[in-house]
PDB file of C-alpha atoms and ligand atoms in Angstrom:
ATOM      1  CA  MET A   1      -0.228   0.044   0.208  1.00 38.00           C
ATOM      2  CA  LYS A   2       1.471   3.368  -1.237  1.00 42.00           C
ATOM      3  CA  ARG A   3       1.988   5.472   2.358  1.00 42.00           C
ATOM      4  CA  LEU A   4       1.081   8.973   2.825  1.00 46.00           C
ATOM      5  CA  SER A   5       3.967  11.306   3.303  1.00 46.00           C
ATOM      6  CA  ILE A   6       3.695  14.505   4.556  1.00 46.00           C
ATOM      7  CA  LYS A   7       4.319  17.244   2.045  1.00 49.00           C
ATOM      8  CA  LYS A   8       5.956  20.620   3.476  1.00 50.00           C
ATOM      9  CA  ASP A   9       3.336  23.379   2.735  1.00 53.00           C
ATOM     10  CA  SER A  10       5.507  25.479   0.655  1.00 65.00           C
ATOM     11  CA  PHE A  11       3.173  27.161  -1.804  1.00 71.00           C
ATOM     12  CA  ALA A  12       3.361  29.929  -0.014  1.00 81.00           C
ATOM     13  CA  GLN A  13       7.490  29.791   0.927  1.00 86.00           C
ATOM     14  CA  ALA A  14       8.946  32.305  -1.876  1.00 88.00           C
ATOM     15  CA  ALA A  15       5.871  35.081   0.126  1.00 90.00           C
ATOM     16  CA  ILE A  16       7.281  34.000   2.889  1.00 91.00           C
ATOM     17  CA  ASP A  17      10.815  34.849   2.023  1.00 90.00           C
ATOM     18  CA  GLU A  18      10.491  38.009   0.022  1.00 90.00           C
ATOM     19  CA  LEU A  19       7.375  39.676   2.474  1.00 91.00           C
ATOM     20  CA  GLY A  20       8.285  37.803   5.826  1.00 92.00           C
ATOM     21  CA  TRP A  21       6.143  35.459   7.548  1.00 92.00           C
ATOM     22  CA  TRP A  22       3.271  38.158   8.679  1.00 94.00           C
ATOM     23  CA  ARG A  23       2.575  39.894   5.221  1.00 93.00           C
ATOM     24  CA  ALA A  24       2.333  36.150   3.546  1.00 94.00           C
ATOM     25  CA  HIS A  25      -0.468  35.236   6.344  1.00 95.00           C
ATOM     26  CA  LYS A  26      -1.607  38.645   7.408  1.00 97.00           C
ATOM     27  CA  PHE A  27      -5.512  38.603   5.387  1.00 97.00           C
ATOM     28  CA  LEU A  28      -5.640  34.361   6.789  1.00 97.00           C
ATOM     29  CA  PHE A  29      -4.933  35.617  10.837  1.00 97.00           C
ATOM     30  CA  LEU A  30      -7.323  38.939  10.227  1.00 98.00           C
ATOM     31  CA  ARG A  31     -10.009  36.426   8.703  1.00 98.00           C
ATOM     32  CA  ARG A  32      -9.346  33.725  11.842  1.00 98.00           C
ATOM     33  CA  THR A  33      -9.597  36.710  14.567  1.00 98.00           C
ATOM     34  CA  SER A  34     -13.125  38.036  12.822  1.00 98.00           C
ATOM     35  CA  GLN A  35     -14.707  34.688  12.703  1.00 97.00           C
ATOM     36  CA  LEU A  36     -13.549  33.893  16.637  1.00 97.00           C
ATOM     37  CA  SER A  37     -14.945  37.579  17.354  1.00 97.00           C
ATOM     38  CA  VAL A  38     -18.626  36.955  15.880  1.00 96.00           C
ATOM     39  CA  PHE A  39     -18.256  33.609  17.891  1.00 95.00           C
ATOM     40  CA  THR A  40     -17.338  35.044  20.857  1.00 95.00           C
ATOM     41  CA  LEU A  41     -20.043  37.698  20.274  1.00 95.00           C
ATOM     42  CA  PHE A  42     -22.407  35.111  20.459  1.00 94.00           C
ATOM     43  CA  ALA A  43     -21.194  32.884  23.015  1.00 93.00           C
ATOM     44  CA  ILE A  44     -20.618  35.535  25.655  1.00 94.00           C
ATOM     45  CA  GLY A  45     -23.837  35.499  26.195  1.00 91.00           C
ATOM     46  CA  PRO A  46     -24.907  32.281  27.115  1.00 88.00           C
ATOM     47  CA  TRP A  47     -21.721  31.290  28.405  1.00 88.00           C
ATOM     48  CA  PHE A  48     -21.471  34.523  30.858  1.00 91.00           C
ATOM     49  CA  GLY A  49     -24.445  36.561  31.116  1.00 90.00           C
ATOM     50  CA  LEU A  50     -23.242  39.294  28.600  1.00 92.00           C
ATOM     51  CA  TRP A  51     -26.088  39.689  25.997  1.00 92.00           C
ATOM     52  CA  PHE A  52     -23.884  41.554  23.434  1.00 93.00           C
ATOM     53  CA  LEU A  53     -25.497  39.672  20.267  1.00 94.00           C
ATOM     54  CA  LYS A  54     -28.371  37.517  21.292  1.00 93.00           C
ATOM     55  CA  GLY A  55     -29.484  34.788  18.808  1.00 90.00           C
ATOM     56  CA  ASN A  56     -27.442  32.950  16.387  1.00 90.00           C
ATOM     57  CA  LEU A  57     -26.137  33.173  12.887  1.00 91.00           C
ATOM     58  CA  SER A  58     -29.428  32.710  11.269  1.00 92.00           C
ATOM     59  CA  SER A  59     -30.939  35.030  13.794  1.00 93.00           C
ATOM     60  CA  SER A  60     -30.099  37.554  16.195  1.00 94.00           C
ATOM     61  CA  GLU A  61     -30.720  40.680  17.908  1.00 95.00           C
ATOM     62  CA  LEU A  62     -27.669  43.198  18.520  1.00 96.00           C
ATOM     63  CA  LEU A  63     -27.619  45.133  21.788  1.00 94.00           C
ATOM     64  CA  GLY A  64     -31.065  43.825  22.486  1.00 91.00           C
ATOM     65  CA  MET A  65     -32.141  46.322  19.617  1.00 93.00           C
ATOM     66  CA  ILE A  66     -31.406  45.500  16.441  1.00 97.00           C
ATOM     67  CA  PRO A  67     -32.904  42.765  14.884  1.00 97.00           C
ATOM     68  CA  LEU A  68     -30.138  40.770  12.241  1.00 97.00           C
ATOM     69  CA  SER A  69     -31.235  37.376  10.637  1.00 96.00           C
ATOM     70  CA  ASP A  70     -30.226  35.243   7.649  1.00 96.00           C
ATOM     71  CA  PRO A  71     -31.635  36.057   4.060  1.00 97.00           C
ATOM     72  CA  LEU A  72     -31.886  32.637   3.450  1.00 97.00           C
ATOM     73  CA  VAL A  73     -34.303  31.920   6.620  1.00 96.00           C
ATOM     74  CA  SER A  74     -36.441  34.836   5.891  1.00 95.00           C
ATOM     75  CA  LEU A  75     -36.809  33.232   2.145  1.00 96.00           C
ATOM     76  CA  GLN A  76     -38.010  29.923   3.324  1.00 97.00           C
ATOM     77  CA  VAL A  77     -40.605  31.543   5.683  1.00 95.00           C
ATOM     78  CA  LEU A  78     -41.896  33.125   3.512  1.00 95.00           C
ATOM     79  CA  MET A  79     -42.198  30.029   1.073  1.00 96.00           C
ATOM     80  CA  THR A  80     -43.717  28.431   3.574  1.00 95.00           C
ATOM     81  CA  GLY A  81     -46.843  30.963   3.327  1.00 92.00           C
ATOM     82  CA  HIS A  82     -46.179  32.403   6.721  1.00 90.00           C
ATOM     83  CA  VAL A  83     -45.601  36.090   6.635  1.00 85.00           C
ATOM     84  CA  PRO A  84     -42.261  35.927   8.612  1.00 84.00           C
ATOM     85  CA  GLU A  85     -42.373  38.379  12.024  1.00 90.00           C
ATOM     86  CA  LEU A  86     -41.094  42.023  10.906  1.00 94.00           C
ATOM     87  CA  SER A  87     -38.114  41.717  12.826  1.00 94.00           C
ATOM     88  CA  LEU A  88     -36.943  39.058  10.865  1.00 94.00           C
ATOM     89  CA  LEU A  89     -37.989  40.917   7.421  1.00 96.00           C
ATOM     90  CA  LEU A  90     -35.747  43.399   8.845  1.00 97.00           C
ATOM     91  CA  GLY A  91     -33.044  41.439   9.786  1.00 97.00           C
ATOM     92  CA  ALA A  92     -32.886  39.814   6.949  1.00 97.00           C
ATOM     93  CA  LEU A  93     -32.919  43.429   5.089  1.00 98.00           C
ATOM     94  CA  ILE A  94     -30.047  44.655   7.257  1.00 98.00           C
ATOM     95  CA  ILE A  95     -27.683  41.842   6.747  1.00 98.00           C
ATOM     96  CA  THR A  96     -28.656  41.607   2.895  1.00 98.00           C
ATOM     97  CA  LEU A  97     -27.455  45.620   2.962  1.00 98.00           C
ATOM     98  CA  PHE A  98     -24.527  45.030   4.689  1.00 97.00           C
ATOM     99  CA  TYR A  99     -22.887  42.134   2.009  1.00 97.00           C
ATOM    100  CA  VAL A 100     -24.801  44.109  -1.051  1.00 97.00           C
ATOM    101  CA  ILE A 101     -22.249  46.783   0.135  1.00 96.00           C
ATOM    102  CA  ALA A 102     -18.920  44.224   1.341  1.00 96.00           C
ATOM    103  CA  GLY A 103     -19.070  41.735  -0.964  1.00 95.00           C
ATOM    104  CA  GLY A 104     -21.625  38.658  -0.452  1.00 94.00           C
ATOM    105  CA  ARG A 105     -19.510  35.807   0.163  1.00 97.00           C
ATOM    106  CA  VAL A 106     -17.306  37.691   2.835  1.00 98.00           C
ATOM    107  CA  PHE A 107     -19.838  36.314   4.952  1.00 98.00           C
ATOM    108  CA  CYS A 108     -18.023  32.825   4.025  1.00 98.00           C
ATOM    109  CA  SER A 109     -14.538  33.764   4.434  1.00 97.00           C
ATOM    110  CA  TRP A 110     -14.741  36.314   7.321  1.00 98.00           C
ATOM    111  CA  VAL A 111     -17.778  35.178   9.198  1.00 97.00           C
ATOM    112  CA  CYS A 112     -19.033  31.354   8.511  1.00 97.00           C
ATOM    113  CA  PRO A 113     -17.227  29.028  10.955  1.00 95.00           C
ATOM    114  CA  VAL A 114     -17.922  26.360   8.340  1.00 96.00           C
ATOM    115  CA  ASN A 115     -15.246  27.891   6.597  1.00 97.00           C
ATOM    116  CA  VAL A 116     -12.940  26.645   9.183  1.00 96.00           C
ATOM    117  CA  ILE A 117     -13.357  23.024   8.997  1.00 96.00           C
ATOM    118  CA  THR A 118     -13.156  23.450   4.890  1.00 96.00           C
ATOM    119  CA  ASP A 119     -10.399  25.190   4.894  1.00 96.00           C
ATOM    120  CA  CYS A 120      -8.766  22.679   7.344  1.00 96.00           C
ATOM    121  CA  ALA A 121      -9.404  20.035   4.700  1.00 96.00           C
ATOM    122  CA  SER A 122      -7.835  21.859   2.252  1.00 93.00           C
ATOM    123  CA  TRP A 123      -4.674  22.151   4.291  1.00 93.00           C
ATOM    124  CA  LEU A 124      -4.245  18.690   4.849  1.00 94.00           C
ATOM    125  CA  ARG A 125      -5.209  17.431   1.299  1.00 92.00           C
ATOM    126  CA  ARG A 126      -1.879  19.474   0.418  1.00 89.00           C
ATOM    127  CA  GLN A 127       0.005  18.215   3.834  1.00 89.00           C
ATOM    128  CA  PHE A 128      -0.520  14.666   2.315  1.00 90.00           C
ATOM    129  CA  ASN A 129      -0.630  15.596  -1.271  1.00 87.00           C
ATOM    130  CA  LEU A 130      -4.110  13.963  -2.032  1.00 87.00           C
ATOM    131  CA  PRO A 131      -4.990  13.312  -5.471  1.00 80.00           C
ATOM    132  CA  ARG A 132      -7.257  15.519  -6.703  1.00 72.00           C
ATOM    133  CA  THR A 133     -10.854  14.052  -7.815  1.00 70.00           C
ATOM    134  CA  SER A 134     -13.153  14.937 -10.160  1.00 66.00           C
ATOM    135  CA  GLU A 135     -14.647  18.293 -10.206  1.00 74.00           C
ATOM    136  CA  MET A 136     -18.733  18.315  -9.466  1.00 84.00           C
ATOM    137  CA  PRO A 137     -20.213  21.028 -11.198  1.00 87.00           C
ATOM    138  CA  LYS A 138     -20.131  24.462 -10.060  1.00 83.00           C
ATOM    139  CA  ASN A 139     -23.855  25.189 -10.635  1.00 90.00           C
ATOM    140  CA  LEU A 140     -24.799  22.520  -8.315  1.00 95.00           C
ATOM    141  CA  ARG A 141     -25.249  25.101  -5.312  1.00 96.00           C
ATOM    142  CA  TYR A 142     -27.303  26.764  -7.222  1.00 96.00           C
ATOM    143  CA  TYR A 143     -29.802  24.077  -8.176  1.00 97.00           C
ATOM    144  CA  LEU A 144     -29.915  23.005  -4.606  1.00 97.00           C
ATOM    145  CA  LEU A 145     -30.540  26.705  -3.333  1.00 97.00           C
ATOM    146  CA  VAL A 146     -33.705  26.428  -5.856  1.00 97.00           C
ATOM    147  CA  MET A 147     -34.702  23.128  -3.884  1.00 97.00           C
ATOM    148  CA  VAL A 148     -33.888  24.629  -0.585  1.00 97.00           C
ATOM    149  CA  LEU A 149     -36.478  27.381  -1.452  1.00 97.00           C
ATOM    150  CA  GLY A 150     -38.837  25.188  -3.301  1.00 97.00           C
ATOM    151  CA  LEU A 151     -38.890  22.623  -0.402  1.00 96.00           C
ATOM    152  CA  PRO A 152     -40.790  24.781   2.113  1.00 96.00           C
ATOM    153  CA  LEU A 153     -43.477  25.469  -1.082  1.00 95.00           C
ATOM    154  CA  LEU A 154     -44.087  22.247  -1.005  1.00 95.00           C
ATOM    155  CA  THR A 155     -44.250  20.847   2.731  1.00 95.00           C
ATOM    156  CA  GLY A 156     -44.986  24.131   4.084  1.00 95.00           C
ATOM    157  CA  ILE A 157     -41.792  23.491   6.683  1.00 95.00           C
ATOM    158  CA  THR A 158     -38.120  25.413   6.412  1.00 94.00           C
ATOM    159  CA  VAL A 159     -36.966  21.721   6.117  1.00 93.00           C
ATOM    160  CA  TRP A 160     -33.198  23.006   5.054  1.00 94.00           C
ATOM    161  CA  GLU A 161     -33.059  24.582   8.629  1.00 91.00           C
ATOM    162  CA  TRP A 162     -32.729  21.286  10.138  1.00 89.00           C
ATOM    163  CA  VAL A 163     -29.464  20.075   8.674  1.00 89.00           C
ATOM    164  CA  ASN A 164     -28.016  23.632   7.516  1.00 92.00           C
ATOM    165  CA  PRO A 165     -24.367  23.092   9.026  1.00 93.00           C
ATOM    166  CA  VAL A 166     -23.945  26.956   9.510  1.00 91.00           C
ATOM    167  CA  PRO A 167     -26.451  27.108  12.688  1.00 88.00           C
ATOM    168  CA  LEU A 168     -26.167  23.610  13.424  1.00 88.00           C
ATOM    169  CA  PHE A 169     -22.098  24.714  14.329  1.00 88.00           C
ATOM    170  CA  TYR A 170     -23.211  27.505  16.856  1.00 86.00           C
ATOM    171  CA  ARG A 171     -25.980  25.398  17.985  1.00 83.00           C
ATOM    172  CA  ALA A 172     -23.302  22.798  18.636  1.00 84.00           C
ATOM    173  CA  MET A 173     -20.794  24.847  20.386  1.00 82.00           C
ATOM    174  CA  LEU A 174     -23.200  27.661  22.033  1.00 80.00           C
ATOM    175  CA  PHE A 175     -26.087  25.123  23.648  1.00 78.00           C
ATOM    176  CA  GLY A 176     -24.265  21.589  23.373  1.00 75.00           C
ATOM    177  CA  VAL A 177     -26.326  20.303  20.756  1.00 72.00           C
ATOM    178  CA  GLY A 178     -24.467  17.610  19.122  1.00 70.00           C
ATOM    179  CA  SER A 179     -26.501  16.061  16.725  1.00 71.00           C
ATOM    180  CA  GLY A 180     -25.405  18.466  14.102  1.00 76.00           C
ATOM    181  CA  LEU A 181     -21.788  17.451  14.763  1.00 84.00           C
ATOM    182  CA  TRP A 182     -22.148  14.699  12.250  1.00 87.00           C
ATOM    183  CA  THR A 183     -23.252  17.021   9.733  1.00 89.00           C
ATOM    184  CA  LEU A 184     -20.029  18.818  10.244  1.00 91.00           C
ATOM    185  CA  LEU A 185     -17.885  15.765  10.395  1.00 93.00           C
ATOM    186  CA  ALA A 186     -19.328  14.635   6.839  1.00 94.00           C
ATOM    187  CA  ILE A 187     -18.337  17.705   5.283  1.00 95.00           C
ATOM    188  CA  PHE A 188     -14.841  17.528   6.663  1.00 96.00           C
ATOM    189  CA  LEU A 189     -14.436  14.014   5.457  1.00 95.00           C
ATOM    190  CA  LEU A 190     -16.154  14.734   2.020  1.00 94.00           C
ATOM    191  CA  ASP A 191     -13.837  17.856   1.584  1.00 95.00           C
ATOM    192  CA  LEU A 192     -10.652  15.681   2.453  1.00 94.00           C
ATOM    193  CA  PHE A 193     -10.933  12.504   0.767  1.00 92.00           C
ATOM    194  CA  ILE A 194     -13.908  12.994  -1.616  1.00 91.00           C
ATOM    195  CA  SER A 195     -13.874  16.038  -3.666  1.00 90.00           C
ATOM    196  CA  GLU A 196     -11.950  18.981  -2.668  1.00 90.00           C
ATOM    197  CA  ARG A 197     -13.875  22.339  -1.819  1.00 92.00           C
ATOM    198  CA  ALA A 198     -16.889  20.239  -2.332  1.00 94.00           C
ATOM    199  CA  TRP A 199     -19.087  21.976   0.335  1.00 96.00           C
ATOM    200  CA  CYS A 200     -18.058  25.711   0.205  1.00 96.00           C
ATOM    201  CA  SER A 201     -17.417  25.821  -3.593  1.00 94.00           C
ATOM    202  CA  HIS A 202     -19.882  23.294  -5.071  1.00 95.00           C
ATOM    203  CA  LEU A 203     -22.776  22.277  -2.324  1.00 96.00           C
ATOM    204  CA  CYS A 204     -23.495  25.433   0.177  1.00 97.00           C
ATOM    205  CA  PRO A 205     -26.678  27.078  -0.914  1.00 97.00           C
ATOM    206  CA  THR A 206     -26.179  29.527   1.906  1.00 97.00           C
ATOM    207  CA  GLY A 207     -22.967  30.245  -0.558  1.00 97.00           C
ATOM    208  CA  ALA A 208     -24.379  30.418  -3.356  1.00 97.00           C
ATOM    209  CA  LEU A 209     -27.103  33.035  -1.964  1.00 98.00           C
ATOM    210  CA  PHE A 210     -24.131  34.994  -0.680  1.00 98.00           C
ATOM    211  CA  ALA A 211     -22.810  35.022  -3.925  1.00 97.00           C
ATOM    212  CA  LEU A 212     -26.056  36.686  -5.704  1.00 97.00           C
ATOM    213  CA  ILE A 213     -26.418  39.214  -3.040  1.00 97.00           C
ATOM    214  CA  GLY A 214     -22.575  40.521  -3.391  1.00 96.00           C
ATOM    215  CA  LYS A 215     -22.803  40.397  -7.327  1.00 95.00           C
ATOM    216  CA  LEU A 216     -22.451  44.198  -7.427  1.00 92.00           C
ATOM    217  CA  SER A 217     -20.437  44.729  -4.141  1.00 96.00           C
ATOM    218  CA  PRO A 218     -17.957  47.555  -4.664  1.00 95.00           C
ATOM    219  CA  VAL A 219     -15.295  45.853  -2.802  1.00 94.00           C
ATOM    220  CA  LYS A 220     -13.480  43.336  -5.156  1.00 95.00           C
ATOM    221  CA  VAL A 221      -9.893  41.893  -5.424  1.00 96.00           C
ATOM    222  CA  SER A 222      -7.758  43.027  -8.417  1.00 95.00           C
ATOM    223  CA  ALA A 223      -4.708  41.729  -9.894  1.00 95.00           C
ATOM    224  CA  VAL A 224      -3.581  45.184 -10.111  1.00 93.00           C
ATOM    225  CA  ASN A 225       0.207  43.942 -10.915  1.00 93.00           C
ATOM    226  CA  ALA A 226      -0.867  40.766 -13.205  1.00 93.00           C
ATOM    227  CA  LYS A 227       2.387  41.715 -15.341  1.00 93.00           C
ATOM    228  CA  ASN A 228       4.457  40.474 -12.657  1.00 93.00           C
ATOM    229  CA  CYS A 229       3.063  37.100 -12.275  1.00 94.00           C
ATOM    230  CA  ASP A 230       5.704  34.309 -12.858  1.00 92.00           C
ATOM    231  CA  ASN A 231       3.231  31.566 -12.946  1.00 92.00           C
ATOM    232  CA  CYS A 232       4.103  29.830  -9.815  1.00 92.00           C
ATOM    233  CA  MET A 233       0.511  28.877  -8.915  1.00 92.00           C
ATOM    234  CA  ASP A 234       0.621  29.573  -5.765  1.00 93.00           C
ATOM    235  CA  CYS A 235      -2.735  31.477  -5.559  1.00 95.00           C
ATOM    236  CA  PHE A 236      -4.189  28.771  -7.832  1.00 93.00           C
ATOM    237  CA  THR A 237      -2.981  26.848  -5.049  1.00 91.00           C
ATOM    238  CA  VAL A 238      -4.498  28.184  -1.969  1.00 93.00           C
ATOM    239  CA  CYS A 239      -7.943  29.709  -3.734  1.00 95.00           C
ATOM    240  CA  PRO A 240     -11.124  28.511  -2.443  1.00 95.00           C
ATOM    241  CA  GLU A 241     -12.610  29.459  -6.014  1.00 95.00           C
ATOM    242  CA  ARG A 242      -9.458  29.110  -8.564  1.00 92.00           C
ATOM    243  CA  GLN A 243     -11.889  29.482 -11.529  1.00 92.00           C
ATOM    244  CA  VAL A 244     -12.223  33.359 -10.541  1.00 95.00           C
ATOM    245  CA  LEU A 245      -8.536  33.898 -11.297  1.00 95.00           C
ATOM    246  CA  LYS A 246      -7.893  32.966 -14.667  1.00 93.00           C
ATOM    247  CA  PRO A 247      -9.559  36.121 -16.281  1.00 92.00           C
ATOM    248  CA  ALA A 248      -7.815  38.222 -14.206  1.00 92.00           C
ATOM    249  CA  LEU A 249      -4.073  36.952 -14.777  1.00 91.00           C
ATOM    250  CA  LYS A 250      -4.532  36.235 -18.239  1.00 87.00           C
ATOM    251  CA  GLY A 251      -5.441  40.244 -18.265  1.00 81.00           C
ATOM    252  CA  LYS A 252      -9.208  39.507 -20.010  1.00 77.00           C
ATOM    253  CA  GLN A 253     -10.292  42.141 -16.830  1.00 85.00           C
ATOM    254  CA  MET A 254      -8.052  43.166 -14.014  1.00 90.00           C
ATOM    255  CA  MET A 255     -10.773  43.220 -11.437  1.00 94.00           C
ATOM    256  CA  ILE A 256     -11.921  40.015 -10.026  1.00 95.00           C
ATOM    257  CA  THR A 257     -16.050  40.407 -10.662  1.00 92.00           C
ATOM    258  CA  ASP A 258     -17.061  37.056 -10.135  1.00 94.00           C
ATOM    259  CA  SER A 259     -19.218  37.065  -7.019  1.00 94.00           C
ATOM    260  CA  ASP A 260     -18.015  33.496  -6.466  1.00 96.00           C
ATOM    261  CA  CYS A 261     -14.725  34.999  -4.993  1.00 97.00           C
ATOM    262  CA  THR A 262     -14.872  34.848  -1.252  1.00 97.00           C
ATOM    263  CA  GLN A 263     -12.508  37.883  -0.701  1.00 97.00           C
ATOM    264  CA  CYS A 264     -10.607  35.846   1.702  1.00 97.00           C
ATOM    265  CA  GLY A 265      -7.299  37.698   0.818  1.00 97.00           C
ATOM    266  CA  ARG A 266      -5.247  34.123   0.534  1.00 96.00           C
ATOM    267  CA  CYS A 267      -4.237  35.221  -3.157  1.00 97.00           C
ATOM    268  CA  ILE A 268      -2.693  38.627  -1.309  1.00 97.00           C
ATOM    269  CA  ASP A 269      -1.173  37.201   1.213  1.00 96.00           C
ATOM    270  CA  VAL A 270       0.525  33.974  -0.813  1.00 95.00           C
ATOM    271  CA  CYS A 271       1.897  35.922  -3.971  1.00 96.00           C
ATOM    272  CA  ALA A 272       5.496  37.123  -3.770  1.00 95.00           C
ATOM    273  CA  GLN A 273       5.162  39.510  -6.400  1.00 95.00           C
ATOM    274  CA  ARG A 274       2.431  41.188  -5.080  1.00 95.00           C
ATOM    275  CA  VAL A 275       0.099  40.752  -7.912  1.00 96.00           C
ATOM    276  CA  PHE A 276      -3.226  41.533  -5.913  1.00 96.00           C
ATOM    277  CA  GLN A 277      -4.851  43.757  -4.229  1.00 96.00           C
ATOM    278  CA  TYR A 278      -7.974  44.908  -2.604  1.00 96.00           C
ATOM    279  CA  GLN A 279     -10.072  47.540  -4.270  1.00 95.00           C
ATOM    280  CA  ASN A 280     -13.141  49.640  -4.385  1.00 93.00           C
ATOM    281  CA  ARG A 281     -14.617  49.507  -8.078  1.00 86.00           C
ATOM    282  CA  ILE A 282     -16.607  52.683  -7.802  1.00 83.00           C
ATOM    283  CA  ALA A 283     -13.747  55.075  -6.283  1.00 78.00           C
ATOM    284  CA  LEU A 284     -11.761  53.744  -9.317  1.00 76.00           C
ATOM    285  CA  LYS A 285     -14.200  54.195 -11.489  1.00 76.00           C
ATOM    286  CA  ALA A 286     -14.794  57.930 -10.012  1.00 73.00           C
ATOM    287  CA  GLU A 287     -11.067  58.599 -10.579  1.00 71.00           C
ATOM    288  CA  ASN A 288     -10.508  57.389 -14.052  1.00 72.00           C
ATOM    289  CA  LYS A 289     -13.278  59.650 -15.008  1.00 72.00           C
ATOM    290  CA  LYS A 290     -11.058  62.719 -13.438  1.00 68.00           C
TER     291      LYS A 290
HETATM  292  S1  LIG B 301     -20.181  28.188   1.291  1.00 71.75           S
HETATM  293 FE1  LIG B 301     -21.666  27.925   2.816  1.00 71.75          FE
HETATM  294  S2  LIG B 301     -20.542  26.619   4.227  1.00 71.75           S
HETATM  295 FE2  LIG B 301     -19.267  27.251   2.880  1.00 71.75          FE
HETATM  296  S3  LIG B 301     -18.065  29.273   3.876  1.00 71.75           S
HETATM  297 FE3  LIG B 301     -19.650  29.805   2.805  1.00 71.75          FE
HETATM  298  S4  LIG B 301     -21.347  29.902   4.102  1.00 71.75           S
HETATM  299 FE4  LIG B 301     -20.583  28.882   5.088  1.00 71.75          FE
HETATM  300  S1  LIG B 302      -9.622  35.189  -5.919  1.00 71.75           S
HETATM  301 FE1  LIG B 302      -7.955  35.805  -3.716  1.00 71.75          FE
HETATM  302  S2  LIG B 302      -9.949  36.424  -2.450  1.00 71.75           S
HETATM  303 FE2  LIG B 302     -10.705  35.374  -4.357  1.00 71.75          FE
HETATM  304  S3  LIG B 302     -11.440  33.757  -3.398  1.00 71.75           S
HETATM  305 FE3  LIG B 302      -9.334  33.413  -4.515  1.00 71.75          FE
HETATM  306  S4  LIG B 302      -7.550  33.674  -2.702  1.00 71.75           S
HETATM  307 FE4  LIG B 302      -9.831  34.380  -1.904  1.00 71.75          FE
END
């Protein structure tokens, strides 16, 4: 039997040598801090009685006043034929507006806890040099999104919320409801052994809806120094949605406008040639008109 060998995670080595460890991991560190901070803000309520954010990622209240809710939950409730509570609708509107501006899949890379699990599977894949398996169709998540919204129409129940791994993670961690941990383990094993980035890049309907919400966001990653690219492929190795990189690097369009980009900033981190940057396309357009 062929033994698995641990491969040095060397894809970012050129960036570490060139820019130093911190600059080669900056956005990874900031993202983990953001994910942990959001979780902590929810956790200090049930754990220590400090109710800054009450609830979970599906529906919550900020400082006891401002409702925040997952737009996918509100849409599912609407599809059951029930009119959701005003606070749920208002909360969904606030969250939607935030991600229209910040970029929809910013939720995936900067907030969602499942992203930590899928990034971990991806990292292990690199370490053990696991073979790449066949790609799943990219549009699958959009078909699943239609199904998630269609099921309440047929059944009158928000079926997806029973198994949605995003709130399941929070329920398991905050309230010790352990049943959802099997779903999270299944996602980890799926990503690790069956298909690379299977869950977040191909299946998750929450990510699909946030990609649609963020289509017009002004914040984008841009290959500002594409001419400096030395084809080392480090950004392709680390990018969870590598199909979005090609048009920018091949000079078809400098800005990564594809809303599948999670704006994780890892391509910025690992590029020794400093090809990528965050940019504001509206500010840029205004500047170019001057
Ligand atoms: S795709 Fe889904 S599970 Fe993955 S990070 Fe985004 S919301 Fe979370
Ligand atoms: S293009 Fe860059 S910012 Fe976008 S998902 Fe890929 S690595 Fe992350």
